[in-house]
Coordinates of C-alpha atoms in Angstrom, one line a residue:
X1 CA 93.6 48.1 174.9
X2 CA 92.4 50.9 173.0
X3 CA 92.7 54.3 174.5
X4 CA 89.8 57.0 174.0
X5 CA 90.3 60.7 173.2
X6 CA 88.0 63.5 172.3
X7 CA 88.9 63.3 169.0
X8 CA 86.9 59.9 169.5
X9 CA 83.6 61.6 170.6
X10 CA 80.7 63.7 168.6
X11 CA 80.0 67.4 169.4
X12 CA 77.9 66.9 172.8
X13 CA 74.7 69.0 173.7
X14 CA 75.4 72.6 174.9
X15 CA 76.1 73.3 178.9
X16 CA 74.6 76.1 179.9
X17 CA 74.8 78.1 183.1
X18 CA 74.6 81.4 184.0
X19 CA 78.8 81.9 185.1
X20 CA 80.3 85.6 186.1
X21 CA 83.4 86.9 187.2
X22 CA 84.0 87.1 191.2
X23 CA 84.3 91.3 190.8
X24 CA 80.8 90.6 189.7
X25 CA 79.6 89.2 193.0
X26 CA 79.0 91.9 195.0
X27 CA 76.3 93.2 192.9
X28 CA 74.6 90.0 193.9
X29 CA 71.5 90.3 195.9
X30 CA 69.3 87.7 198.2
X31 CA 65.6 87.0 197.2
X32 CA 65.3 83.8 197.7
X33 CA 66.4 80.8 200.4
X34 CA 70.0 80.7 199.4
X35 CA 72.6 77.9 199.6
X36 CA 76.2 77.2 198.4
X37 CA 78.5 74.8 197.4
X38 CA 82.4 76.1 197.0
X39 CA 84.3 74.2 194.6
X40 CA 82.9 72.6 191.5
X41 CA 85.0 69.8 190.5
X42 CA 84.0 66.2 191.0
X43 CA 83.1 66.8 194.2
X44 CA 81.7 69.6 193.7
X45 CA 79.4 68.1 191.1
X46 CA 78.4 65.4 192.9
X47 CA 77.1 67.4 195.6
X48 CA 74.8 69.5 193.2
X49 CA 73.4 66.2 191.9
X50 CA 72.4 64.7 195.2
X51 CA 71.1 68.3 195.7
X52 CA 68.9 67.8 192.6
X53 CA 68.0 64.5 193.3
X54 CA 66.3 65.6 196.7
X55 CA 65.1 68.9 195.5
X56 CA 63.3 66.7 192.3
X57 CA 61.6 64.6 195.1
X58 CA 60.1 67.5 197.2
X59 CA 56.5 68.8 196.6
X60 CA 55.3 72.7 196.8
X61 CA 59.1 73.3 196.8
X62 CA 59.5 77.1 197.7
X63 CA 61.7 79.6 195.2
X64 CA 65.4 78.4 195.3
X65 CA 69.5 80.3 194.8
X66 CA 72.0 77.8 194.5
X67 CA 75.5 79.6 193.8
X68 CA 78.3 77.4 192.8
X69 CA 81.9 78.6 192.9
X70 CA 85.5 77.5 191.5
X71 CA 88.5 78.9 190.9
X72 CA 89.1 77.0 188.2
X73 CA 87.4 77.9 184.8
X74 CA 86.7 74.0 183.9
X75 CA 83.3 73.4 185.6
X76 CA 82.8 69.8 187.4
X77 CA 86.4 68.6 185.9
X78 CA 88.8 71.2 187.7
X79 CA 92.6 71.1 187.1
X80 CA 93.2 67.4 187.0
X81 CA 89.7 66.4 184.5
X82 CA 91.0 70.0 182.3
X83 CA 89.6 69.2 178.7
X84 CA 92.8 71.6 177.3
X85 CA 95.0 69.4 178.8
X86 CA 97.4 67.3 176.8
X87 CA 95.6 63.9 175.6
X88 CA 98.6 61.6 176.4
X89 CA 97.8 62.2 180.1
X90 CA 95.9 59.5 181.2
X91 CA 93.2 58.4 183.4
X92 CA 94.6 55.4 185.5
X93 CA 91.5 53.7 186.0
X94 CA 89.9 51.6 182.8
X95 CA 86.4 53.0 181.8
X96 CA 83.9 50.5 183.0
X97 CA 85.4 51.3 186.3
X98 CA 84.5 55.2 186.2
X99 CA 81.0 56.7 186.3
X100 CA 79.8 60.1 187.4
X101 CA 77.0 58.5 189.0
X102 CA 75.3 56.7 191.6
X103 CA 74.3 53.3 190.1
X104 CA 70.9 53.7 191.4
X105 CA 70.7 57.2 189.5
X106 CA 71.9 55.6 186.1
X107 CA 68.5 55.8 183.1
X108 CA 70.1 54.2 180.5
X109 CA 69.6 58.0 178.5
X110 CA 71.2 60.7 179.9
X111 CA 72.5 59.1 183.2
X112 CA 75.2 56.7 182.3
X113 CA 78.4 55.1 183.3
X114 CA 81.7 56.5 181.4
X115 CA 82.0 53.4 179.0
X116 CA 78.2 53.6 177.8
X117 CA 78.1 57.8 177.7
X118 CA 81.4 56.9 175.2
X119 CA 79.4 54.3 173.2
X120 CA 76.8 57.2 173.2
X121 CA 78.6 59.8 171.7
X122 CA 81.5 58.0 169.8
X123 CA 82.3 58.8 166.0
X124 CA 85.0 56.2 166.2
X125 CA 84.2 52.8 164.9
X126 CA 85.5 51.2 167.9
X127 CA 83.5 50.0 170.1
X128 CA 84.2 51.0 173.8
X129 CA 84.8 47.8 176.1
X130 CA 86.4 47.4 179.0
X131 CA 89.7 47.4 179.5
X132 CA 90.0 50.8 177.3
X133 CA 91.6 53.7 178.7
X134 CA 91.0 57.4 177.9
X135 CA 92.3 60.3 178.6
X136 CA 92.2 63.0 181.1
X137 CA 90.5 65.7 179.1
X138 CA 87.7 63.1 178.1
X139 CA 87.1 62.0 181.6
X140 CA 86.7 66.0 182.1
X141 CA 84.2 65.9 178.5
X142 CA 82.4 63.5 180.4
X143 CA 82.5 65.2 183.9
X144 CA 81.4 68.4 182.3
X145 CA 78.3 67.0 180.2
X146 CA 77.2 65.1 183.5
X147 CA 77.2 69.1 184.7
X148 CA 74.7 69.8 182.0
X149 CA 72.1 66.8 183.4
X150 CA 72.3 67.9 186.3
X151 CA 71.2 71.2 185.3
X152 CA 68.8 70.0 183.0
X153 CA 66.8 67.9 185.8
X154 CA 66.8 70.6 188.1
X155 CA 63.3 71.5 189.1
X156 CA 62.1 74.6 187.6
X157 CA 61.9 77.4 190.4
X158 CA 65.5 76.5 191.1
X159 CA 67.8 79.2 189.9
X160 CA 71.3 78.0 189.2
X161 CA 74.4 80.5 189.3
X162 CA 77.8 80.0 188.6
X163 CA 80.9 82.3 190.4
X164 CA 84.7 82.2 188.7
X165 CA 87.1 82.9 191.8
X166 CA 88.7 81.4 194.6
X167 CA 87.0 81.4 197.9
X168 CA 89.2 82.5 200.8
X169 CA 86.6 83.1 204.1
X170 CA 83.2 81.7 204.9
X171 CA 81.9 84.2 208.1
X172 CA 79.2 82.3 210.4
X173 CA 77.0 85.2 211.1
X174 CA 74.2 85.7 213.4
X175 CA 71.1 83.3 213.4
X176 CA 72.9 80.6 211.7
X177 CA 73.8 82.2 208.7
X178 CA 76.6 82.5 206.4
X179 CA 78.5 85.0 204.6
X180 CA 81.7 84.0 201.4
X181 CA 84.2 86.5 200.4
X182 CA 86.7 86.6 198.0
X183 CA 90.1 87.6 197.9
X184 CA 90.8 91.4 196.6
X185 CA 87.1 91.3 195.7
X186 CA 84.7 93.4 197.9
X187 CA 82.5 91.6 200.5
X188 CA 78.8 91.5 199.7
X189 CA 76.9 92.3 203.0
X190 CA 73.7 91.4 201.6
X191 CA 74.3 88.1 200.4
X192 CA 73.9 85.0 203.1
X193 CA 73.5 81.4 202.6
X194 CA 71.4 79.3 204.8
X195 CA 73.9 76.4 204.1
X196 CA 77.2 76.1 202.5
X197 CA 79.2 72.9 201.1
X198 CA 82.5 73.1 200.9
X199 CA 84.2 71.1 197.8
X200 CA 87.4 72.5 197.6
X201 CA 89.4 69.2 196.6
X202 CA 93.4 69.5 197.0
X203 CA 94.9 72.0 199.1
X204 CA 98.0 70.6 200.1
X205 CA 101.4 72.1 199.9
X206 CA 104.6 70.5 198.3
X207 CA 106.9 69.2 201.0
X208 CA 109.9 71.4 200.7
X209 CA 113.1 70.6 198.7
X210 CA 115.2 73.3 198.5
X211 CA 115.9 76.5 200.8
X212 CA 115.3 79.5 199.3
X213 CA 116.1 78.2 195.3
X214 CA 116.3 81.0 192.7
X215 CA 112.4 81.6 190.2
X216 CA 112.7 79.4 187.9
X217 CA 114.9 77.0 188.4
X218 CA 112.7 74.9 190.8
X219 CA 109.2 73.8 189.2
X220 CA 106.9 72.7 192.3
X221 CA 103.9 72.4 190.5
X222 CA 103.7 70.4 187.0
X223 CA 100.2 71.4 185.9
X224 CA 99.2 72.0 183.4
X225 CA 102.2 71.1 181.8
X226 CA 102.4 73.0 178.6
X227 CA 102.9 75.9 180.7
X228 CA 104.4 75.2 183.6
X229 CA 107.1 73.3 181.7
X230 CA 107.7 75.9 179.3
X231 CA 111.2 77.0 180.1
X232 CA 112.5 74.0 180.2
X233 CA 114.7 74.1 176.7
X234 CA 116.8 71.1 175.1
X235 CA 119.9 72.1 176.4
X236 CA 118.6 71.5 180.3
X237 CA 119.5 68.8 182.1
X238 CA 116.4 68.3 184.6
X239 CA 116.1 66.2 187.6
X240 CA 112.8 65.3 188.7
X241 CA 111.5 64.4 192.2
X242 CA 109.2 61.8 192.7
X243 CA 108.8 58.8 190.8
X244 CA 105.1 58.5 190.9
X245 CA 102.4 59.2 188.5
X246 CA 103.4 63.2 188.7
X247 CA 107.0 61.9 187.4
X248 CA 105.3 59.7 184.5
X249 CA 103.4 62.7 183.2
X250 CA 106.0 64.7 183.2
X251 CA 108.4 62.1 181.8
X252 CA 105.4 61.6 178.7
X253 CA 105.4 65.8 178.3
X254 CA 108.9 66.2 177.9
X255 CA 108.7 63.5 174.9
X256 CA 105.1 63.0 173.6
X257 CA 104.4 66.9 174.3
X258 CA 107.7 68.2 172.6
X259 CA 106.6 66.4 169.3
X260 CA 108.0 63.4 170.1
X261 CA 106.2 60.2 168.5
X262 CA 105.8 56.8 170.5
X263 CA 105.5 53.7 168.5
X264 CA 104.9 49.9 169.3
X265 CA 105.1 46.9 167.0
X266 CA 104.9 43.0 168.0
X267 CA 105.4 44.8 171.4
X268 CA 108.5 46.4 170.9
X269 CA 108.6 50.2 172.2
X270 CA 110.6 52.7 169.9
X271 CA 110.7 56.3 170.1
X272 CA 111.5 59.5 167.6
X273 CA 112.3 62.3 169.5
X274 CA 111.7 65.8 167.6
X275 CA 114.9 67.5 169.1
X276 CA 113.0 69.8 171.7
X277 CA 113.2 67.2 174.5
X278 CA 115.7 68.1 177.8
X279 CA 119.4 66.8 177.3
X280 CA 118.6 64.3 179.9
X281 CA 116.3 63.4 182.5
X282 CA 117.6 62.4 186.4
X283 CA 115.0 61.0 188.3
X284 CA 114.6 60.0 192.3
X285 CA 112.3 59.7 195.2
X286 CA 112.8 58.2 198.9
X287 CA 111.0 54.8 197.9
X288 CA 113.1 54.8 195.0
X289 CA 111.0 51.8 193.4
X290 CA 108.4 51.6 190.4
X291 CA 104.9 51.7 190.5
X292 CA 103.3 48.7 189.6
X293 CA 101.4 49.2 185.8
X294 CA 98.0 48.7 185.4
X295 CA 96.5 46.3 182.8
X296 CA 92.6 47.4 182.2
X297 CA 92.1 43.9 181.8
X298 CA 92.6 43.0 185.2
X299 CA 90.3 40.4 186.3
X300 CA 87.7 41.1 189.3
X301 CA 88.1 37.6 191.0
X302 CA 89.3 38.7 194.1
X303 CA 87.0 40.3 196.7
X304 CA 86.8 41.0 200.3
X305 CA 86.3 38.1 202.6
X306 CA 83.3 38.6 204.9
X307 CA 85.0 37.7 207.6
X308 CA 87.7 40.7 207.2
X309 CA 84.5 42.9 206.8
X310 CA 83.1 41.9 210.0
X311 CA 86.3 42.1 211.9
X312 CA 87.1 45.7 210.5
X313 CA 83.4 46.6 211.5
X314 CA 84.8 45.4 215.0
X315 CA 87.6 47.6 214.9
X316 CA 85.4 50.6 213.7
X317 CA 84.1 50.8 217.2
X318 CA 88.2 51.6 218.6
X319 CA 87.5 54.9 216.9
X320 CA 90.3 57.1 218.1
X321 CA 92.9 54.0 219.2
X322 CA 93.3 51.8 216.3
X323 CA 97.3 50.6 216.0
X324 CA 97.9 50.3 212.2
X325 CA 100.4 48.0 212.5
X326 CA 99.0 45.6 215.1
X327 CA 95.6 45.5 214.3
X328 CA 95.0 46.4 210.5
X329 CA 98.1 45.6 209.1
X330 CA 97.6 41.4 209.6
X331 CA 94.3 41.7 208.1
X332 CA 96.0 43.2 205.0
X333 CA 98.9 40.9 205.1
X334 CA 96.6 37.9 205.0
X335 CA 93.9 39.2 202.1
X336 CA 97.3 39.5 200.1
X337 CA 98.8 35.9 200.8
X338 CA 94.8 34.5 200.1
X339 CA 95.0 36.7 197.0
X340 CA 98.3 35.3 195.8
X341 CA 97.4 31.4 196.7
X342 CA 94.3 31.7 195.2
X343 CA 95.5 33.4 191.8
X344 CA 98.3 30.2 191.7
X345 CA 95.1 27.8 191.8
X346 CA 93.6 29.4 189.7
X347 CA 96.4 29.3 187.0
X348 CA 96.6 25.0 187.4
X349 CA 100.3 25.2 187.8
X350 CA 101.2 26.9 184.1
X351 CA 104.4 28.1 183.2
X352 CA 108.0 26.3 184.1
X353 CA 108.1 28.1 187.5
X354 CA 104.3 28.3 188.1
X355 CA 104.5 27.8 192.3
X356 CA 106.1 30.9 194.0
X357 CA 105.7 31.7 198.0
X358 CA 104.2 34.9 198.7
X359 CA 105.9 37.5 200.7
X360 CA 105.0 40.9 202.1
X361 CA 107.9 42.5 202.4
X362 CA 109.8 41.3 199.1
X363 CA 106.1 42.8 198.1
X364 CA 106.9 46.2 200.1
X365 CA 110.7 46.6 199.4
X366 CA 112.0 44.2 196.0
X367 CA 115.3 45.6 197.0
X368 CA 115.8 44.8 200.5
X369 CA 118.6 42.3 200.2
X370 CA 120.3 44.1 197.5
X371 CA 123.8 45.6 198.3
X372 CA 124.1 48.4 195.7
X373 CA 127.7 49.3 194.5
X374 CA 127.5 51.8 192.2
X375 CA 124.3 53.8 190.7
X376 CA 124.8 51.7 187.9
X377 CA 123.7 48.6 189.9
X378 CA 120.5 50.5 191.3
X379 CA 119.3 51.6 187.9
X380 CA 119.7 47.8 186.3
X381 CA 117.9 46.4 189.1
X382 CA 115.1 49.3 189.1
X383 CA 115.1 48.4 185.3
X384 CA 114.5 44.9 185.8
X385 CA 111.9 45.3 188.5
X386 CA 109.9 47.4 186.2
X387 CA 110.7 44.9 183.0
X388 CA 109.2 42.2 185.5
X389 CA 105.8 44.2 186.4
X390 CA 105.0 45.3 182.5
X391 CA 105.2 41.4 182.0
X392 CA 103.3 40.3 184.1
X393 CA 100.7 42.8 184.1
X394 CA 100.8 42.7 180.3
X395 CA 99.1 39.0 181.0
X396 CA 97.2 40.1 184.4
X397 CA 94.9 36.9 184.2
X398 CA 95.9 34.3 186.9
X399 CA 98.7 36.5 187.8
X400 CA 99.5 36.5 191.6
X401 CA 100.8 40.3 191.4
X402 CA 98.0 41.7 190.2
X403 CA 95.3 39.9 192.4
X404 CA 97.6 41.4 195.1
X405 CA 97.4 45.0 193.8
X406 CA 93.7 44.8 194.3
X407 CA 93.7 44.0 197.8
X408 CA 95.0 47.7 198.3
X409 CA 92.4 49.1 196.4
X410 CA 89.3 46.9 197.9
X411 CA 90.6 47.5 201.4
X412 CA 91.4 51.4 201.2
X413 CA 87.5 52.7 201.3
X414 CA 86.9 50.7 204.7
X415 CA 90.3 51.8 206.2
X416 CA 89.6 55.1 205.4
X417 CA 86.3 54.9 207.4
X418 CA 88.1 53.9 210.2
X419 CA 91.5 56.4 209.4
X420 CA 88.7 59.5 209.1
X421 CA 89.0 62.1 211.7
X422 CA 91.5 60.5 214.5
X423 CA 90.4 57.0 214.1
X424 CA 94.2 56.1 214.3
X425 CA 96.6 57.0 217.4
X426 CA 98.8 58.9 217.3
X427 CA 101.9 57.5 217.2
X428 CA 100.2 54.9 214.2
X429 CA 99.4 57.6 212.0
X430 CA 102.7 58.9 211.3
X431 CA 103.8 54.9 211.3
X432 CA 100.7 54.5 208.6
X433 CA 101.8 57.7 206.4
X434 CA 105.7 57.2 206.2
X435 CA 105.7 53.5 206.2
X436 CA 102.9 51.8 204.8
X437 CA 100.4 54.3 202.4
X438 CA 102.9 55.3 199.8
X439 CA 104.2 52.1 199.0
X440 CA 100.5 50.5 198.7
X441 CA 99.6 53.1 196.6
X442 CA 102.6 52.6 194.4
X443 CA 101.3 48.9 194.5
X444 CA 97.7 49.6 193.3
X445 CA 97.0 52.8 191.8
X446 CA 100.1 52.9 189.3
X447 CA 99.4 54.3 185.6
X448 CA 98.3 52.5 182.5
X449 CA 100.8 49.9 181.4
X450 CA 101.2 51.5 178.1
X451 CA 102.7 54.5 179.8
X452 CA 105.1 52.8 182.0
X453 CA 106.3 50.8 179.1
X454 CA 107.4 54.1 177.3
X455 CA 109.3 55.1 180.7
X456 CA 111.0 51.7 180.5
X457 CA 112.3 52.6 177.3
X458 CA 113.6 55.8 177.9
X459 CA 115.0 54.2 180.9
X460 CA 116.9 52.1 178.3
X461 CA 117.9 54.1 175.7
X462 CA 119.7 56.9 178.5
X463 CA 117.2 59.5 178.6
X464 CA 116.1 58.8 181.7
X465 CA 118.4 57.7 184.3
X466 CA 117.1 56.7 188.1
X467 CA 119.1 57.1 191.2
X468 CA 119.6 56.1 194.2
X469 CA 119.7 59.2 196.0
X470 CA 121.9 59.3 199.2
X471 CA 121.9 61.7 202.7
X472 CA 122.5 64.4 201.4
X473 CA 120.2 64.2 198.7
X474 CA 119.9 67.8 196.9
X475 CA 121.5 70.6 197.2
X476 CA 121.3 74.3 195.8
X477 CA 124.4 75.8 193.8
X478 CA 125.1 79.6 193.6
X479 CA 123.8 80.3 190.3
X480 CA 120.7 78.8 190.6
X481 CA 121.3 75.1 189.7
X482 CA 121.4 71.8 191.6
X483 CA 123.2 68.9 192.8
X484 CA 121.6 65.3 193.2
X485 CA 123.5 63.6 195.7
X486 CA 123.1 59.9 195.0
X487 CA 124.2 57.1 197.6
X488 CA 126.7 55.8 195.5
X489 CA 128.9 57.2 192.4
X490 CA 129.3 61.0 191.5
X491 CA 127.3 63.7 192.1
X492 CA 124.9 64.9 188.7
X493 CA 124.6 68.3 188.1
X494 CA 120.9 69.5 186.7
X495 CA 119.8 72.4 185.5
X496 CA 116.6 72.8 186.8
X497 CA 114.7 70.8 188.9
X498 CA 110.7 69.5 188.8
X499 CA 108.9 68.4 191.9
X500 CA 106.8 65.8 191.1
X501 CA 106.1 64.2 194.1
X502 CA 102.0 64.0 196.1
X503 CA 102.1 67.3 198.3
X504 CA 101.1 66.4 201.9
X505 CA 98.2 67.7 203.8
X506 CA 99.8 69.5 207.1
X507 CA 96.6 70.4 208.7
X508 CA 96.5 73.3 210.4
X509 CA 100.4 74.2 210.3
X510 CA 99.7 74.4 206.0
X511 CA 96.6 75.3 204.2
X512 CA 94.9 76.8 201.7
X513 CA 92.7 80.1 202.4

């Protein structure tokens, strides 16, 4: 598994846009038949190119505005694609599964999938295959120069603007028209859109840990993490929150991105820290399990049975009183035991202990029949689990556990159809959200096994500790610092304390302007 950074890629063709400053707006003034997309991330950028695929196709195709706007100054990669961004935060997909593209839209020149736009730009003498991982910031390299074709094939009499500043109000006005305004910036009365797309990606808000903790000494946001992990000095001791991919990256920037230097030899991890790392890392969350690793040579044997594709086209048509847990959750069960059985076939018996019995909820909670005594206990056993998933995802052909995992991630586009806008009851959707969605995501979506296989050796050399975390879980001290609470053992005092968990979307109670 090789993984691919910028460093790895040739100077690529210019982008060029027209882009000003939101003050800058108001001076803006309506000529032509005007649209709008807010937000130019991925999304964002996939709007404009189906735009520009349909505008292409049109004939006599009258004088066009199309005004893009983002807060963020990275155009079509946003925060999470940021090409500053630290290169040992990684994608968690392997290229040949990431294209910017429609694979009807892909030319073989300048439309192409991830792993061939690498192969046509690399100064490396590697050759790209799949199974490679790359980084963040080249994912955003490639997001960006997909930007630029868009542009390029966009039909002449199309004028293409760029606006830096976040959007806060979109005002319908009379005869179906609409109006944007920023925030602190003053409104422009003579500038309306005939349509406007709305691309604004992530606006949820961190659940909230602590009452009223004192500036600085609670981090609820991790990115980017050169800055926003600034203060944090090598006499803290910091406790994180969330053991998710947020918690790896921040785990790989307090090492990696303090100078540390990762090395692996005959598969043996080792590490040489640089002396600006934390004291100590303490590290929670209410699963309090792992995520499984990803191998980017995962085979692609399993697939959807027809017959579950039919029946969840049947329960499509419940729109609006679908039970997760009595009619979708079967289904899922029974892909994953097919998935398992037919993985153990598959491997004709190999190994000492080659014939296991699947089961879901060993699958959904490893720890369910384990009696913890001491914190001590919980972080052997969490050690072990992890030790057991980097083995066997190291080796992810034939294995049973990673057929599994991609049941989760075949399933998730159609149950989303059905999820979208009330598709679920009530009651089910609070079942679906606290019960089910994290741990299938910690099942499916984990990060590269490389980077899990440097937490597991923190884990064991006592820079990172995991606990358990009990009822009381955290609490705030008078001068600013914290108390983790776990279930069993002492209480651990920490310095400062980094939320790293997936903020929630509490529509309408908590949203972005």
């Amino acid at each position: 598994m090789f993984i691919w950074k910028i460093s790895d890629i040739k100077e690529l063709p210019a982008l060029s846009v027209t882009t000003s400053k939101s003050v800058e707006y108001a001076l803006e003034s309506k000529n032509n038949h005007s649209i709008a997309i807010v937000g130019l991330g991925p999304k964002g950028l996939y709007s404009l190119a189906a735009l520009q695929e349909q505008l292409s196709a049109k004939q006599d195709l009258p004088r066009l505005s199309v005004h893009l706007f983002n807060a963020h100054p990275c155009l079509a990669a946003g925060p999470n694609y940021d090409i500053d961004q630290p290169e040992f935060l990684l994608i968690n997909y392997s290229i040949e599964k990431i294209s910017a593209w429609k694979s009807n839209e892909l030319d073989g020149n300048d439309k192409l999938t991830f792993l061939d736009w690498i192969e046509k730009y690399r100064n490396s003498s590697k050759t790209p295959k799949k199974g490679d991982f790359a980084s963040r910031a080249l994912v955003g390299k490639y997001l960006r120069d997909a930007l630029r074709v868009v542009l390029k094939h966009m039909p002449d009499n199309v004028e293409v603007k760029v606006y830096l500043g976040e959007v806060t109000n979109c005002i319908h006005e009379a005869e179906g028209k609409f109006r944007i305004e920023f925030e602190e910036e003053p409104a422009n009365m003579n500038m309306n859109y005939e349509q406007i797309m709305i691309t604004t990606g992530h606006s949820f808000k961190p659940v909230e840990l602590i009452n009223q903790p004192i500036p600085g000494r609670l981090i609820e946001s991790v990115y980017p993490v050169e800055s926003k992990l600034a203060e944090i000095k090598n006499h803290h001791t910091v406790g994180i929150a969330g053991l998710g991919l947020t918690f790896v990256d921040t785990i790989l920037a307090f090492t990696e991105g303090r100078g540390g230097k990762f090395s692996q030899i005959d598969n043996e991890m080792s590490y040489s820290p640089s002396g600006n790392e934390p004291t100590k890392v303490i590290a929670f969350s209410r699963s309090g399990l792992p995520m499984i690793p990803r191998n980017g040579s995962e085979p692609d044997r399993y697939s959807t049975s027809q017959e579950v594709l039919n029946l969840l086209k049947i329960l499509k048509r419940k729109h609006g009183s679908i039970d997760f847990r009595v009619e979708l959750l079967p289904i899922i069960k029974l892909e994953m035991e097919n998935a398992w059985y037919q993985a153990i076939v598959a491997g004709k018996g190999q190994g000492e202990n080659w014939f296991k019995m699947f089961n879901f909820s060993d699958l959904m909670n490893p720890f369910k029949d384990l009696t913890f005594t001491s914190n001590r206990d919980y972080q052997i056993a969490f050690s072990e689990l992890l030790d057991s998933y980097l083995e066997e995802m190291d080796n992810p052909e034939d294995s049973p556990l990673e057929q599994v995992t991609a049941v989760w991630r075949n399933l998730l586009p159609k149950i989303t159809e059905i999820y979208n806008f009330g598709g679920f009851k009530g009651s089910s959707i609070e079942d679906f959200h606290n019960n089910f969605i994290g741990r299938f995501n910690q099942l499916s979506f984990g990060p590269p096994v490389i980077s899990m296989k440097k937490v597991a050796f923190l884990l064991k050399n006592g820079f990172l500790q995991v606990v358990k975390i009990g009822k009381d879980g955290i609490s705030a001290k008078p001068d600013g610092s914290f108390t983790i609470n776990p279930s069993r053992g002492d209480a651990i005092e920490v310095d400062i304390l980094v939320q790293a968990s997936v903020a929630k979307n509490n529509f309408p109670n908590s949203t972005s302007p």
